Each structure stands twice: as structure tokens, then as C-alpha cells.
Coordinates of C-alpha atoms in Angstrom, one line a residue:
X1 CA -37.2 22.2 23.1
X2 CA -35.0 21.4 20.3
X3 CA -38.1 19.5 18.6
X4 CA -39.2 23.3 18.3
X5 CA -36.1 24.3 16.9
X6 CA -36.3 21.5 14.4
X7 CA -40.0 22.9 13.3
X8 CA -39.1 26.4 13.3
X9 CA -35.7 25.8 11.2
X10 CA -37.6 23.6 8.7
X11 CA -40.7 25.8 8.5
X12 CA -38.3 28.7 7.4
X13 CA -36.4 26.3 4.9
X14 CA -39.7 25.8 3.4
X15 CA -41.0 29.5 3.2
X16 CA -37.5 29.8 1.5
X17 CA -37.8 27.7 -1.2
X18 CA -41.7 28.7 -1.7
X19 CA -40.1 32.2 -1.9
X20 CA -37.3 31.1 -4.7
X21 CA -39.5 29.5 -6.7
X22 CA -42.0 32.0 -7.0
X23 CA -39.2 34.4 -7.4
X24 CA -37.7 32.2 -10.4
X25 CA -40.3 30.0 -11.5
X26 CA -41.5 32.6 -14.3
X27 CA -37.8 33.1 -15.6
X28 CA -37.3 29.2 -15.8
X29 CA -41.2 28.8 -18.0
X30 CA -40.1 31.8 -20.0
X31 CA -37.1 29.9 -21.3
X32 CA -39.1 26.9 -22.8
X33 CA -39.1 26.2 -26.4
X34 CA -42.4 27.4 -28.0
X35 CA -44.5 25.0 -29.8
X36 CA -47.1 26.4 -32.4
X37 CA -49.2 24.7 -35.4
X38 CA -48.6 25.3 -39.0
X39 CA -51.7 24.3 -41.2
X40 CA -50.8 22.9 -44.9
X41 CA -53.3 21.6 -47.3
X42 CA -50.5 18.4 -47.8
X43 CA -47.9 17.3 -45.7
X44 CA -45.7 16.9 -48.6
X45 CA -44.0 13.5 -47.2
X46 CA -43.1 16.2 -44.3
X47 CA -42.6 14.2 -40.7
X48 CA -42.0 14.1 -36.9
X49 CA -38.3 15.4 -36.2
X50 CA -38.0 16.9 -39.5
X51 CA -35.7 20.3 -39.0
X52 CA -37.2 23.9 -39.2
X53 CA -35.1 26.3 -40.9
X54 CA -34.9 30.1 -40.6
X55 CA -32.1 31.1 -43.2
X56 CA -30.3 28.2 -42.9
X57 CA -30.0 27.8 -39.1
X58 CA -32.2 24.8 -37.5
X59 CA -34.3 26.8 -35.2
X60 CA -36.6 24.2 -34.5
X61 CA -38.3 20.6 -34.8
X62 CA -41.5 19.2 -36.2
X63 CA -42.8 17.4 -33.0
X64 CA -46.3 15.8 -34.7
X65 CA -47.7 15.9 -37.8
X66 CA -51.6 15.2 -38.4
X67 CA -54.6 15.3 -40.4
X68 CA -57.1 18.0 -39.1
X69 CA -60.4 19.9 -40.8
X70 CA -59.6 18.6 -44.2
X71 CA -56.1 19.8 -44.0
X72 CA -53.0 18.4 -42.4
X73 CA -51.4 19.9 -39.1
X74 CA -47.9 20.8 -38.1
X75 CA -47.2 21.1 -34.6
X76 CA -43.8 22.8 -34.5
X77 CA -41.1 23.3 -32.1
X78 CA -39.1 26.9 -32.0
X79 CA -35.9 26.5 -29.7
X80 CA -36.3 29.2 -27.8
X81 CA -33.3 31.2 -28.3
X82 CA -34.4 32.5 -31.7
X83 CA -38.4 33.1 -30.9
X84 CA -37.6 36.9 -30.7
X85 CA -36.0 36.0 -34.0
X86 CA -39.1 35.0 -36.1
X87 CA -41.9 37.9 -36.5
X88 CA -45.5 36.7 -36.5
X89 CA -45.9 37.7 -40.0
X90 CA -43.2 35.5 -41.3
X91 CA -43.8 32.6 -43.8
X92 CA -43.8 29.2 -43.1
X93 CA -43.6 26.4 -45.6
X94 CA -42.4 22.8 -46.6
X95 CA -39.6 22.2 -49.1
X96 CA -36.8 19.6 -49.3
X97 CA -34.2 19.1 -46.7
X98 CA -32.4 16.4 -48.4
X99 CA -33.2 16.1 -52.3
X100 CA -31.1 12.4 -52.6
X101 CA -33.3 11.5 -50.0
X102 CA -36.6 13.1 -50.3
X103 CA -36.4 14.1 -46.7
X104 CA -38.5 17.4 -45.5
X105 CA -38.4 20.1 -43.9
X106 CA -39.8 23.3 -42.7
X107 CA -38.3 26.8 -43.8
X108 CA -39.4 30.3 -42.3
X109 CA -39.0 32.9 -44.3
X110 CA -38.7 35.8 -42.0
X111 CA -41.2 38.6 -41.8
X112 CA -40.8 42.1 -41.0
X113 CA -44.0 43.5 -39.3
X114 CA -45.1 42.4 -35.6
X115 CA -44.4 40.9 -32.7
X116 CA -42.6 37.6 -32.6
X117 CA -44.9 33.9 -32.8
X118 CA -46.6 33.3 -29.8
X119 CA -46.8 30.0 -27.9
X120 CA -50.0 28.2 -29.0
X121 CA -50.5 30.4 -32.4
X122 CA -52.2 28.6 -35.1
X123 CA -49.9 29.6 -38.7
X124 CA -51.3 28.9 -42.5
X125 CA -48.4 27.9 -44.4
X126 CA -47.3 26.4 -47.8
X127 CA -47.0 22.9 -49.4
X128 CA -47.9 23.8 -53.3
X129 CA -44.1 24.9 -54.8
X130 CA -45.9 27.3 -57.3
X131 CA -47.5 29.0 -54.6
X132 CA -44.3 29.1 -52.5
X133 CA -42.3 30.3 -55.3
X134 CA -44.3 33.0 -56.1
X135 CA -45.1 34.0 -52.4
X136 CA -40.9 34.2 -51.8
X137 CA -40.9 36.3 -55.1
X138 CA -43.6 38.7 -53.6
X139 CA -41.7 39.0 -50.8
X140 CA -38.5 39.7 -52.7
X141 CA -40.3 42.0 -54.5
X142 CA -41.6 43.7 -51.3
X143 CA -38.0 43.5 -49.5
X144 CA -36.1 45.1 -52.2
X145 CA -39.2 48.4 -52.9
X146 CA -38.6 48.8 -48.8
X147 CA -34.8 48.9 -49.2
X148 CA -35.3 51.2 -52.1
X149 CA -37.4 53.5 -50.3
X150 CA -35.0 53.5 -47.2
X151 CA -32.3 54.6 -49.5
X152 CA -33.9 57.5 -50.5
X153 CA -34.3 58.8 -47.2

């Protein structure tokens, strides 16, 4: 008799915890940092555990870096507390972290237009500095006629 208390008791306990983890399990997996690849035609002396910037706040790592296709890949970490904070349009690209040092890094800079990166998303981003400069003074450009034509409204 009390060996079929036993198996009823622990039968329950397990139906409990198959409930709670199905109940949780998806809040848990949503909180995972999201890992993505940015594609460069150089790594520009750019490494694993270099930082990723987003105006000036780390919000991530570089996990690997890797030649791929001709090109080199960039498999990045976001933390996730700022994925929401990095639209899928954003621009991605290498420049110095530490100029005494020569150390790398990757900065964002943020877009305006779409949904946030996605886990798994496959980004083209900058190495050359010409290119980046001028693709940061587009976007200046860009930012400041949109702020113009909000204040007109």
C-alpha cells in the first residue's frame, strides 16, 4: 500500500515539473544572447573576444572569427538585453578599440527601419575606412534630412 503512494506521489512530482518546464522553458530560451554573422572582406587584425559596440556601450562579443567564400566571417555575440536595441538595418563594422594597441573591435551604427537582428542572420559589414567613413556620413546625412522633415511637421 504505501509503495502505491510512493508511485502516485512521484508520478505527480514528475507531471509537475514536465508541466513547469513547458510552462517556462520558452521564457528561459528567449533570454539567450543572440549570435549572428557579420561578413567583411578583411578581418582588419579584428579577433575572438574583441568587444561590440553600439554607441559606446559593449553590447556584445566576437565569439569566432573565420575565413569563408573568399571573405572573412564574424560570428558575433549580442547580449541579449539590448537585441530589441539594434534594428536589422543597422550598420555593422570594424574600427579600433584601442589605437596604442592596435586592438579591434566591432561598432554598430544603429538603424532606423525594421525589426531588430534575428538569431542566425547573416549581416554584410565594413572593414575598408573610406567606405565606412562615407557610409557613417550618408547616414548622417540621412539622420539629420529625417530630423529636418520631422520638424516641419
Amino acid at each position: 500500500m504505501e509503495r502505491n503512494i510512493f508511485s502516485g506521489i512521484l508520478i505527480l512530482l514528475i507531471l509537475g515539473l514536465v508541466i513547469v518546464i513547458i510552462v517556462f522553458a520558452p521564457n528561459i530560451m528567449s533570454k539567450a544572447d543572440t549570435s549572428c554573422t557579420i561578413q567583411f572582406n578583411s578581418a582588419a587584425g579584428l579577433r575572438a573576444g574583441d568587444s561590440v559596440y553600439l554607441q559606446g556601450v559593449t553590447v556584445g562579443e566576437v565569439r569566432k572569427v573565420q575565413f569563408a567564400n573568399n571573405n572573412v566571417e564574424a560570428r558575433i555575440s549580442i547580449y541579449r538585453q539590448y537585441v530589441n536595441d539594434i534594428p536589422g538595418d543597422s550598420f555593422f563594422y570594424i574600427w579600433w578599440d584601442k589605437v596604442v594597441t592596435g586592438k579591434k573591435c566591432i561598432r554598430i551604427a544603429r538603424g532606423s527601419r525594421g525589426s531588430s537582428i534575428e538569431a542566425g542572420q547573416r549581416i554584410t559589414g565594413e572593414a575598408n575606412v573610406l567606405k565606412i567613413m562615407l557610409q557613417l556620413g550618408a547616414k548622417l546625412f540621412e539622420d539629420g534630412f529625417e530630423d529636418t522633415r520631422n520638424m516641419s511637421n
